[in-house]
CSV table of C-alpha atoms in Angstrom, one decimal:
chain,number,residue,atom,x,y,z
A,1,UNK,CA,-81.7,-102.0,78.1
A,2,UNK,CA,-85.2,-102.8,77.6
A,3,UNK,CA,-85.8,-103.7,73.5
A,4,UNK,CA,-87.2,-105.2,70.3
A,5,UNK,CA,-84.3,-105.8,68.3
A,6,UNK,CA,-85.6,-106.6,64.2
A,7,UNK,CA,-83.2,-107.4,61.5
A,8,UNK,CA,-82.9,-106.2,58.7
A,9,UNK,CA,-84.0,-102.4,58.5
A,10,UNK,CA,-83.9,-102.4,54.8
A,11,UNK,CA,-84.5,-105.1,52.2
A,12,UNK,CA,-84.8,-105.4,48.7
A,13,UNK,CA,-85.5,-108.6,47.1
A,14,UNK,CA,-87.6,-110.2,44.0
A,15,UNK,CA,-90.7,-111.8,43.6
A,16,UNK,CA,-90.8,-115.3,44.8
A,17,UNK,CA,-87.3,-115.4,46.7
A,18,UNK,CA,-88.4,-116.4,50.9
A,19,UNK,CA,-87.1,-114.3,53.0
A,20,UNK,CA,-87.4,-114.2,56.8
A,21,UNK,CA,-87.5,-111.0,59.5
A,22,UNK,CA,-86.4,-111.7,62.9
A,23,UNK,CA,-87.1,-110.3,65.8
A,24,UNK,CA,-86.0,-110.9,69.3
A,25,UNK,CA,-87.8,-109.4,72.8
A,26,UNK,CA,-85.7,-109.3,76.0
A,27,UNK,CA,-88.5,-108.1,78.0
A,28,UNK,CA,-89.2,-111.9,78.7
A,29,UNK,CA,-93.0,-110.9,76.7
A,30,UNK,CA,-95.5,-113.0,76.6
A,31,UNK,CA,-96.9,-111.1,73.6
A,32,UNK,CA,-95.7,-110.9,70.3
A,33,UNK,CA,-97.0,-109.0,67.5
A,34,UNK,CA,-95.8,-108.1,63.4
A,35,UNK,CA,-97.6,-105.2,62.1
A,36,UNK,CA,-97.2,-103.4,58.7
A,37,UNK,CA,-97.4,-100.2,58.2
A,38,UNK,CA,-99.1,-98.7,54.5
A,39,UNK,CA,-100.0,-94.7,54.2
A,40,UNK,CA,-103.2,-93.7,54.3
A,41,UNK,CA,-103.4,-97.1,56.3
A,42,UNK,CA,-102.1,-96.5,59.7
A,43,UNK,CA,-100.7,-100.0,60.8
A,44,UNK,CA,-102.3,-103.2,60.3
A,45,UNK,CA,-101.7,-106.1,62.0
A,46,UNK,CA,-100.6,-109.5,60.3
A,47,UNK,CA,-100.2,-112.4,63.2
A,48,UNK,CA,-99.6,-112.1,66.9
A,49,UNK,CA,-98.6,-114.7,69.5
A,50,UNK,CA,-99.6,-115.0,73.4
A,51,UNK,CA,-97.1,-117.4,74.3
A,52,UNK,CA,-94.8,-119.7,72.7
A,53,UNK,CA,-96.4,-122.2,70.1
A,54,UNK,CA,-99.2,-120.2,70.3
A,55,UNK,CA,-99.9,-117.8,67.6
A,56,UNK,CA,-103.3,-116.7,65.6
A,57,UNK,CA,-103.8,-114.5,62.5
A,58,UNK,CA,-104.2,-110.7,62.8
A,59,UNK,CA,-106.1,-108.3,60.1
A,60,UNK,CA,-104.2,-108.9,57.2
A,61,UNK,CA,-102.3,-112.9,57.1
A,62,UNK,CA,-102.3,-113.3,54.0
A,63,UNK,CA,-99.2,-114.5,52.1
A,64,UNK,CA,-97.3,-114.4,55.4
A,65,UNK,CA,-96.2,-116.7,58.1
A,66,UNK,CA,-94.4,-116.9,61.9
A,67,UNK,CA,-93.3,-119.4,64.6
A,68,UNK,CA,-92.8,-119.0,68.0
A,69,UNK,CA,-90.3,-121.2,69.3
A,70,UNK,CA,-88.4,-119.7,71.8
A,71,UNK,CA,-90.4,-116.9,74.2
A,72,UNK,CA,-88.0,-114.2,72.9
A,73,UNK,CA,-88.3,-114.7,69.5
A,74,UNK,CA,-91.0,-114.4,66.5
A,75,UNK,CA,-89.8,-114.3,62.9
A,76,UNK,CA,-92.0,-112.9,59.7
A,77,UNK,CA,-91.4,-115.6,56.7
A,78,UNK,CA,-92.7,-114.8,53.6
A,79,UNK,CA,-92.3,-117.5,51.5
A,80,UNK,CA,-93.2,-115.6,48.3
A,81,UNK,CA,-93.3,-112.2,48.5
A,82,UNK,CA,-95.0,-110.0,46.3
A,83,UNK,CA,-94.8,-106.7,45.3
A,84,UNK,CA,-98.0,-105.8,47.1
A,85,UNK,CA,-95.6,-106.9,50.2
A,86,UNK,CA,-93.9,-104.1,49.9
A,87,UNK,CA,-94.4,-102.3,53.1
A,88,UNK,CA,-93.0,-100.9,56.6
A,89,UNK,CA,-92.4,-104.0,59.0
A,90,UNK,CA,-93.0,-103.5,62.8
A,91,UNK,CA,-92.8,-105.8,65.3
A,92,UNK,CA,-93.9,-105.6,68.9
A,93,UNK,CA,-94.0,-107.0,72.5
A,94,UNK,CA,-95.9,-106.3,75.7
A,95,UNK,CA,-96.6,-108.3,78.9
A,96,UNK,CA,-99.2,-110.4,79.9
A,97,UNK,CA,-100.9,-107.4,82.6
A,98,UNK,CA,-103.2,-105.5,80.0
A,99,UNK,CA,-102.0,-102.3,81.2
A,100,UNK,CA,-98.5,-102.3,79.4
A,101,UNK,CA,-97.6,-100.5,76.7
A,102,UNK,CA,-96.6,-102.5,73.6
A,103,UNK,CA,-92.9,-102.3,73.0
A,104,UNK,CA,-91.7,-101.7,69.2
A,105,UNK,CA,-89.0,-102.6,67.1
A,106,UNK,CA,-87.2,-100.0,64.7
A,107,UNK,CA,-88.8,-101.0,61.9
A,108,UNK,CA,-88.2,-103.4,58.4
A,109,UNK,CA,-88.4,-101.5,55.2
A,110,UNK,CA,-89.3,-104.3,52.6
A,111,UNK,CA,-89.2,-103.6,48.5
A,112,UNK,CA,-90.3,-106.3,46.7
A,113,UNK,CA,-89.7,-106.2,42.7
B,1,UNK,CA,-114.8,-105.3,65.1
B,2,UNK,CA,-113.1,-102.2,66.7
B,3,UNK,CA,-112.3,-99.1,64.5
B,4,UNK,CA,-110.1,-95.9,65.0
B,5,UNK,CA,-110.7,-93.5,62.7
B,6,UNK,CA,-108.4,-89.7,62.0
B,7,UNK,CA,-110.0,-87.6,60.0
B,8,UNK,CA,-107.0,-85.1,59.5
B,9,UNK,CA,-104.2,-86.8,57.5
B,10,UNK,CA,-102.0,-83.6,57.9
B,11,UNK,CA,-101.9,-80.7,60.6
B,12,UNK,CA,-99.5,-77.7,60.8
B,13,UNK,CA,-98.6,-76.0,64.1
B,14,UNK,CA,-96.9,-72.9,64.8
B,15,UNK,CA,-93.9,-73.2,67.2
B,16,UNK,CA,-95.1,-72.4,70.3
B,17,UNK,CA,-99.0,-72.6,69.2
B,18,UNK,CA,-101.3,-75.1,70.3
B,19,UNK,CA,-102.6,-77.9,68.2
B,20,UNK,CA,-105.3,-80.6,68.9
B,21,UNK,CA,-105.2,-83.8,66.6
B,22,UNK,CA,-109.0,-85.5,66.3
B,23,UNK,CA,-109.4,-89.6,66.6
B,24,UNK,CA,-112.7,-91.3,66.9
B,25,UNK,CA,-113.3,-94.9,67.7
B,26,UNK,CA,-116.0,-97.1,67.4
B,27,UNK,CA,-116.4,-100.2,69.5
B,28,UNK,CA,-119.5,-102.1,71.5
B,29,UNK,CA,-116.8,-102.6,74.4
B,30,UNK,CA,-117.0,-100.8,77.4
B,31,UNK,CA,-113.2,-101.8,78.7
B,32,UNK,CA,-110.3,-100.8,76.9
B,33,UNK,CA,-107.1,-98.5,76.6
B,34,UNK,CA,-106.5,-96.0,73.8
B,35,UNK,CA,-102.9,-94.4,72.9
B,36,UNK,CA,-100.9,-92.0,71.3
B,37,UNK,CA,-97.7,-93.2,69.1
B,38,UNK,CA,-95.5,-90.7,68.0
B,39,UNK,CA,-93.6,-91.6,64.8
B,40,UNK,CA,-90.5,-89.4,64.2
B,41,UNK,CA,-88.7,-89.6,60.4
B,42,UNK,CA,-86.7,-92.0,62.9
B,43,UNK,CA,-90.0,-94.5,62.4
B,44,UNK,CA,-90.0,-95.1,66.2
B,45,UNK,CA,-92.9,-95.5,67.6
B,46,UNK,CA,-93.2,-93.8,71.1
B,47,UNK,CA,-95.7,-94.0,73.2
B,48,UNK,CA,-96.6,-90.5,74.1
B,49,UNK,CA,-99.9,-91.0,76.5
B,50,UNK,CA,-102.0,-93.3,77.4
B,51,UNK,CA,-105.6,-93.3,78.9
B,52,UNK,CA,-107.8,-96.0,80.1
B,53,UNK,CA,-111.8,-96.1,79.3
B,54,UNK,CA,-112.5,-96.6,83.2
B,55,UNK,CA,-111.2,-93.2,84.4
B,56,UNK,CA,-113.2,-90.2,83.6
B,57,UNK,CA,-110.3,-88.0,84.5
B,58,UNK,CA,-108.2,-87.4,81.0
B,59,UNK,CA,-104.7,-88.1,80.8
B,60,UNK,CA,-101.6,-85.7,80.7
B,61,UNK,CA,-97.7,-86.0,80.2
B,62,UNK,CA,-96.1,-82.4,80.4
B,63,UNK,CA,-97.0,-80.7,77.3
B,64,UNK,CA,-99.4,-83.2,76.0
B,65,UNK,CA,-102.8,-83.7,77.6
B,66,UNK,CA,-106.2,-85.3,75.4
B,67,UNK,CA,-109.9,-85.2,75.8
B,68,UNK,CA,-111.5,-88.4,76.3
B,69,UNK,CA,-115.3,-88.1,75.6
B,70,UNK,CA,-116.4,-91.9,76.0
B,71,UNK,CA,-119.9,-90.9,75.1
B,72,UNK,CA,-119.3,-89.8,71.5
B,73,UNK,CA,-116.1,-92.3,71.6
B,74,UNK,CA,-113.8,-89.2,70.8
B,75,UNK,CA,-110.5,-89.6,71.9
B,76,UNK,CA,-108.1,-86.2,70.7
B,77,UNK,CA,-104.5,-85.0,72.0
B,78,UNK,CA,-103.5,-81.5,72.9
B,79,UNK,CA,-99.9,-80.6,72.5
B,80,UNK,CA,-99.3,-77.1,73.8
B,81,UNK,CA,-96.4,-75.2,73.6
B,82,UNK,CA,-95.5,-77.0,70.5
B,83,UNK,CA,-91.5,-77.9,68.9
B,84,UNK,CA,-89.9,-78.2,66.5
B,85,UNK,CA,-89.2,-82.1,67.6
B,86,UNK,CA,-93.5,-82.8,68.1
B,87,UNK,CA,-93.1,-82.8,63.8
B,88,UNK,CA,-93.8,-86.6,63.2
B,89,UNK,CA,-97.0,-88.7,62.0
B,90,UNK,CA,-99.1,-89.3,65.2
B,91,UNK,CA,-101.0,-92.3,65.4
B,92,UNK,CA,-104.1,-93.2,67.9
B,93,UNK,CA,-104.8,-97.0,68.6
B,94,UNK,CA,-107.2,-98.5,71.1
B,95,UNK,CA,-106.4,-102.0,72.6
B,96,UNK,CA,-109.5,-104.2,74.2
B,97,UNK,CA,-108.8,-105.2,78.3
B,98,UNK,CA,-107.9,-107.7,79.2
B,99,UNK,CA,-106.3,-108.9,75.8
B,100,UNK,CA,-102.8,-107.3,76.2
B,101,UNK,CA,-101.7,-108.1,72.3
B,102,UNK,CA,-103.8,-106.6,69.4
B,103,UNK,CA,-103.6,-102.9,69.0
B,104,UNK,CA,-105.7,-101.3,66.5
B,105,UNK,CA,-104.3,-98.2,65.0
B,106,UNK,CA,-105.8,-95.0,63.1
B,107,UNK,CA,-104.7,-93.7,59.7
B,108,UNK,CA,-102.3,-91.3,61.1
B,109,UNK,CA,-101.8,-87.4,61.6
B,110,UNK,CA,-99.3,-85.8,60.1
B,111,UNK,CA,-98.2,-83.0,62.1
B,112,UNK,CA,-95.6,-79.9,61.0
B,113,UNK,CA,-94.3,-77.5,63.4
B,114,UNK,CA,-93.5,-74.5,61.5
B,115,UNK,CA,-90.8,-72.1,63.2
Protein backbone atom coordinates (compact mmCIF):
# COMPACT_ATOMS: atom_id res chain seq x y z
CA UNK A 1 0.00 0.00 0.00
CA UNK A 2 0.93 3.36 -1.23
CA UNK A 3 2.05 5.73 2.03
CA UNK A 4 3.75 8.42 4.23
CA UNK A 5 4.42 6.74 7.33
CA UNK A 6 5.37 9.74 10.23
CA UNK A 7 6.34 8.80 13.76
CA UNK A 8 5.25 9.92 16.37
CA UNK A 9 1.50 11.19 16.25
CA UNK A 10 1.70 12.72 19.53
CA UNK A 11 4.54 14.36 21.50
CA UNK A 12 5.06 16.25 24.42
CA UNK A 13 8.33 17.51 25.41
CA UNK A 14 10.15 20.70 27.05
CA UNK A 15 11.80 23.59 25.91
CA UNK A 16 15.19 22.96 24.65
CA UNK A 17 15.14 18.98 24.67
CA UNK A 18 15.92 17.94 20.40
CA UNK A 19 13.68 15.87 19.23
CA UNK A 20 13.46 14.45 15.71
CA UNK A 21 10.05 13.37 13.37
CA UNK A 22 10.57 10.83 10.93
CA UNK A 23 9.09 10.14 8.03
CA UNK A 24 9.45 7.50 5.41
CA UNK A 25 7.83 7.57 1.52
CA UNK A 26 7.49 4.18 -0.29
CA UNK A 27 6.23 5.85 -3.35
CA UNK A 28 10.06 5.95 -4.35
CA UNK A 29 9.19 10.31 -4.41
CA UNK A 30 11.33 12.51 -5.49
CA UNK A 31 9.68 15.22 -3.43
CA UNK A 32 9.56 15.64 -0.01
CA UNK A 33 7.88 18.23 1.99
CA UNK A 34 7.14 19.05 6.17
CA UNK A 35 4.38 21.39 6.62
CA UNK A 36 2.73 22.70 9.90
CA UNK A 37 -0.41 23.27 10.37
CA UNK A 38 -1.67 26.53 12.87
CA UNK A 39 -5.60 27.66 12.88
CA UNK A 40 -6.55 30.39 11.33
CA UNK A 41 -3.25 29.58 9.37
CA UNK A 42 -4.13 26.87 6.97
CA UNK A 43 -0.67 24.92 6.55
CA UNK A 44 2.55 26.48 6.07
CA UNK A 45 5.35 25.04 4.73
CA UNK A 46 8.86 24.72 6.66
CA UNK A 47 11.54 22.87 4.15
CA UNK A 48 11.02 20.69 1.20
CA UNK A 49 13.49 18.43 -0.72
CA UNK A 50 13.60 17.47 -4.66
CA UNK A 51 15.93 14.75 -4.44
CA UNK A 52 18.22 13.31 -2.02
CA UNK A 53 20.89 15.87 -0.58
CA UNK A 54 18.94 18.37 -1.97
CA UNK A 55 16.68 20.32 0.26
CA UNK A 56 15.81 24.37 0.44
CA UNK A 57 13.75 26.26 3.00
CA UNK A 58 9.92 26.68 2.73
CA UNK A 59 7.77 29.72 4.34
CA UNK A 60 8.42 29.33 7.78
CA UNK A 61 12.40 27.48 8.57
CA UNK A 62 13.01 28.94 11.34
CA UNK A 63 14.25 27.03 14.35
CA UNK A 64 13.90 23.79 12.34
CA UNK A 65 16.06 21.47 10.40
CA UNK A 66 15.97 18.14 7.85
CA UNK A 67 18.37 15.80 5.91
CA UNK A 68 17.76 13.79 3.10
CA UNK A 69 19.86 10.88 3.10
CA UNK A 70 18.19 8.11 1.81
CA UNK A 71 15.30 8.92 -1.14
CA UNK A 72 12.58 7.46 1.24
CA UNK A 73 13.24 9.35 4.06
CA UNK A 74 13.18 13.04 5.44
CA UNK A 75 13.24 13.74 9.14
CA UNK A 76 12.10 17.19 11.11
CA UNK A 77 14.92 17.96 13.91
CA UNK A 78 14.27 20.60 16.05
CA UNK A 79 17.13 21.10 17.94
CA UNK A 80 15.38 23.43 20.52
CA UNK A 81 11.95 23.57 20.38
CA UNK A 82 9.97 26.21 21.67
CA UNK A 83 6.68 26.60 22.74
CA UNK A 84 5.81 28.68 19.62
CA UNK A 85 6.64 25.05 18.06
CA UNK A 86 3.89 23.81 19.17
CA UNK A 87 1.88 22.80 16.15
CA UNK A 88 0.26 20.03 13.80
CA UNK A 89 3.27 18.29 11.87
CA UNK A 90 2.57 17.06 8.25
CA UNK A 91 4.72 15.61 5.96
CA UNK A 92 4.30 14.92 2.34
CA UNK A 93 5.54 13.27 -0.99
CA UNK A 94 4.71 13.56 -4.69
CA UNK A 95 6.50 12.53 -7.90
CA UNK A 96 8.64 14.32 -10.10
CA UNK A 97 5.53 14.73 -13.13
CA UNK A 98 3.80 18.04 -11.87
CA UNK A 99 0.59 16.58 -12.21
CA UNK A 100 0.61 14.27 -9.00
CA UNK A 101 -1.10 14.81 -6.13
CA UNK A 102 1.05 15.29 -3.02
CA UNK A 103 0.79 12.31 -0.73
CA UNK A 104 0.34 12.97 3.22
CA UNK A 105 1.36 11.51 6.27
CA UNK A 106 -1.12 11.18 9.31
CA UNK A 107 0.01 13.87 11.07
CA UNK A 108 2.57 14.90 14.34
CA UNK A 109 0.85 16.55 17.13
CA UNK A 110 3.79 18.54 18.94
CA UNK A 111 3.34 20.29 22.62
CA UNK A 112 6.16 22.03 23.63
CA UNK A 113 6.25 23.31 27.40
CA UNK B 1 4.66 35.24 -4.07
CA UNK B 2 1.43 33.13 -4.54
CA UNK B 3 -1.53 33.58 -2.10
CA UNK B 4 -4.77 31.44 -1.42
CA UNK B 5 -7.07 33.15 0.42
CA UNK B 6 -10.84 31.66 2.27
CA UNK B 7 -12.80 34.08 3.42
CA UNK B 8 -15.35 31.80 5.29
CA UNK B 9 -13.60 30.11 8.37
CA UNK B 10 -16.89 28.12 9.09
CA UNK B 11 -19.92 26.90 6.84
CA UNK B 12 -22.96 24.85 7.94
CA UNK B 13 -24.84 22.58 5.44
CA UNK B 14 -28.07 20.87 5.82
CA UNK B 15 -27.89 17.07 5.07
CA UNK B 16 -28.89 16.71 1.78
CA UNK B 17 -28.57 20.74 0.88
CA UNK B 18 -26.00 22.10 -1.24
CA UNK B 19 -23.13 24.11 -0.08
CA UNK B 20 -20.39 26.04 -2.03
CA UNK B 21 -17.06 26.92 -0.14
CA UNK B 22 -15.28 30.34 -1.67
CA UNK B 23 -11.25 30.43 -2.24
CA UNK B 24 -9.48 33.07 -4.10
CA UNK B 25 -5.84 33.17 -5.22
CA UNK B 26 -3.66 35.55 -6.27
CA UNK B 27 -0.61 34.79 -8.49
CA UNK B 28 1.24 36.54 -11.77
CA UNK B 29 1.53 32.79 -13.12
CA UNK B 30 -0.41 31.60 -15.73
CA UNK B 31 0.44 27.61 -15.22
CA UNK B 32 -0.53 25.94 -12.26
CA UNK B 33 -2.94 23.32 -10.32
CA UNK B 34 -5.30 24.25 -7.56
CA UNK B 35 -6.88 21.46 -5.01
CA UNK B 36 -9.26 20.59 -2.53
CA UNK B 37 -7.99 18.72 0.84
CA UNK B 38 -10.51 17.37 2.91
CA UNK B 39 -9.39 17.17 6.56
CA UNK B 40 -11.70 14.80 8.69
CA UNK B 41 -11.27 14.99 12.84
CA UNK B 42 -9.06 11.94 11.45
CA UNK B 43 -6.44 14.93 10.30
CA UNK B 44 -6.05 13.22 6.89
CA UNK B 45 -5.65 15.10 4.29
CA UNK B 46 -7.61 13.76 1.12
CA UNK B 47 -7.41 14.98 -1.89
CA UNK B 48 -10.94 15.57 -2.96
CA UNK B 49 -10.57 17.35 -6.61
CA UNK B 50 -8.19 18.70 -8.54
CA UNK B 51 -8.21 21.21 -11.54
CA UNK B 52 -5.55 22.42 -13.71
CA UNK B 53 -5.34 26.37 -14.84
CA UNK B 54 -5.05 25.19 -18.66
CA UNK B 55 -8.51 23.61 -18.96
CA UNK B 56 -11.47 25.87 -19.05
CA UNK B 57 -13.70 23.01 -18.45
CA UNK B 58 -14.15 22.75 -14.33
CA UNK B 59 -13.56 19.77 -12.57
CA UNK B 60 -16.03 17.09 -10.97
CA UNK B 61 -15.72 13.90 -8.73
CA UNK B 62 -19.38 12.56 -8.06
CA UNK B 63 -20.90 14.87 -5.63
CA UNK B 64 -18.25 17.44 -5.71
CA UNK B 65 -17.84 19.76 -8.67
CA UNK B 66 -16.01 23.61 -8.40
CA UNK B 67 -16.11 26.72 -10.44
CA UNK B 68 -12.91 27.80 -11.78
CA UNK B 69 -13.04 31.51 -12.86
CA UNK B 70 -9.26 32.17 -13.93
CA UNK B 71 -10.12 35.74 -14.71
CA UNK B 72 -11.06 36.87 -11.25
CA UNK B 73 -8.63 33.95 -9.88
CA UNK B 74 -11.69 32.38 -7.97
CA UNK B 75 -11.49 28.93 -7.50
CA UNK B 76 -14.87 27.51 -5.17
CA UNK B 77 -16.18 23.77 -4.54
CA UNK B 78 -19.76 22.58 -4.82
CA UNK B 79 -20.73 19.64 -2.71
CA UNK B 80 -24.25 18.62 -3.47
CA UNK B 81 -26.21 16.24 -1.87
CA UNK B 82 -24.31 16.78 1.26
CA UNK B 83 -23.40 14.00 4.49
CA UNK B 84 -22.98 13.62 7.30
CA UNK B 85 -19.18 12.42 6.57
CA UNK B 86 -18.44 15.91 4.09
CA UNK B 87 -18.17 17.60 8.07
CA UNK B 88 -14.37 18.24 8.11
CA UNK B 89 -12.06 21.58 7.65
CA UNK B 90 -11.63 21.89 3.79
CA UNK B 91 -8.60 23.41 2.55
CA UNK B 92 -7.79 24.92 -1.07
CA UNK B 93 -4.00 25.11 -2.22
CA UNK B 94 -2.63 25.98 -5.54
CA UNK B 95 0.81 24.44 -6.61
CA UNK B 96 2.92 26.32 -9.53
CA UNK B 97 3.76 23.74 -12.89
CA UNK B 98 6.18 22.40 -13.41
CA UNK B 99 7.56 22.55 -9.72
CA UNK B 100 5.83 19.35 -8.31
CA UNK B 101 6.80 20.20 -4.40
CA UNK B 102 5.51 23.43 -2.72
CA UNK B 103 1.87 23.64 -2.19
CA UNK B 104 0.41 26.67 -0.87
CA UNK B 105 -2.67 26.23 1.22
CA UNK B 106 -5.65 28.64 2.29
CA UNK B 107 -6.87 29.27 5.93
CA UNK B 108 -9.34 26.55 5.85
CA UNK B 109 -13.26 26.07 5.82
CA UNK B 110 -14.86 24.60 8.38
CA UNK B 111 -17.75 22.80 7.15
CA UNK B 112 -20.87 21.17 9.48
CA UNK B 113 -23.43 19.01 8.01
CA UNK B 114 -26.38 19.30 10.22
CA UNK B 115 -28.84 16.22 10.07
Amino acid sequence: EAQVTQNPRYLITVTGKKLTVTCSQNMNHEYMSWYRQDPGLGLRQIYYSMNVEVTDKGDVPEGYKVSRKEKRNFPLILESPSPNQTSLYFCASSAQESNTEAFFGQGTRLTVV
Amino acid sequence: AQTVTQSQPEMSVQEAETVTLSCTYDTSESDYYLFWYKQPPSRQMILVIRQEAYKQQNATENRFSVNFQKAAKSFSLKISDSQLGDAAMYFCAYRLRPSGSRLTFGEGTQLTVNP
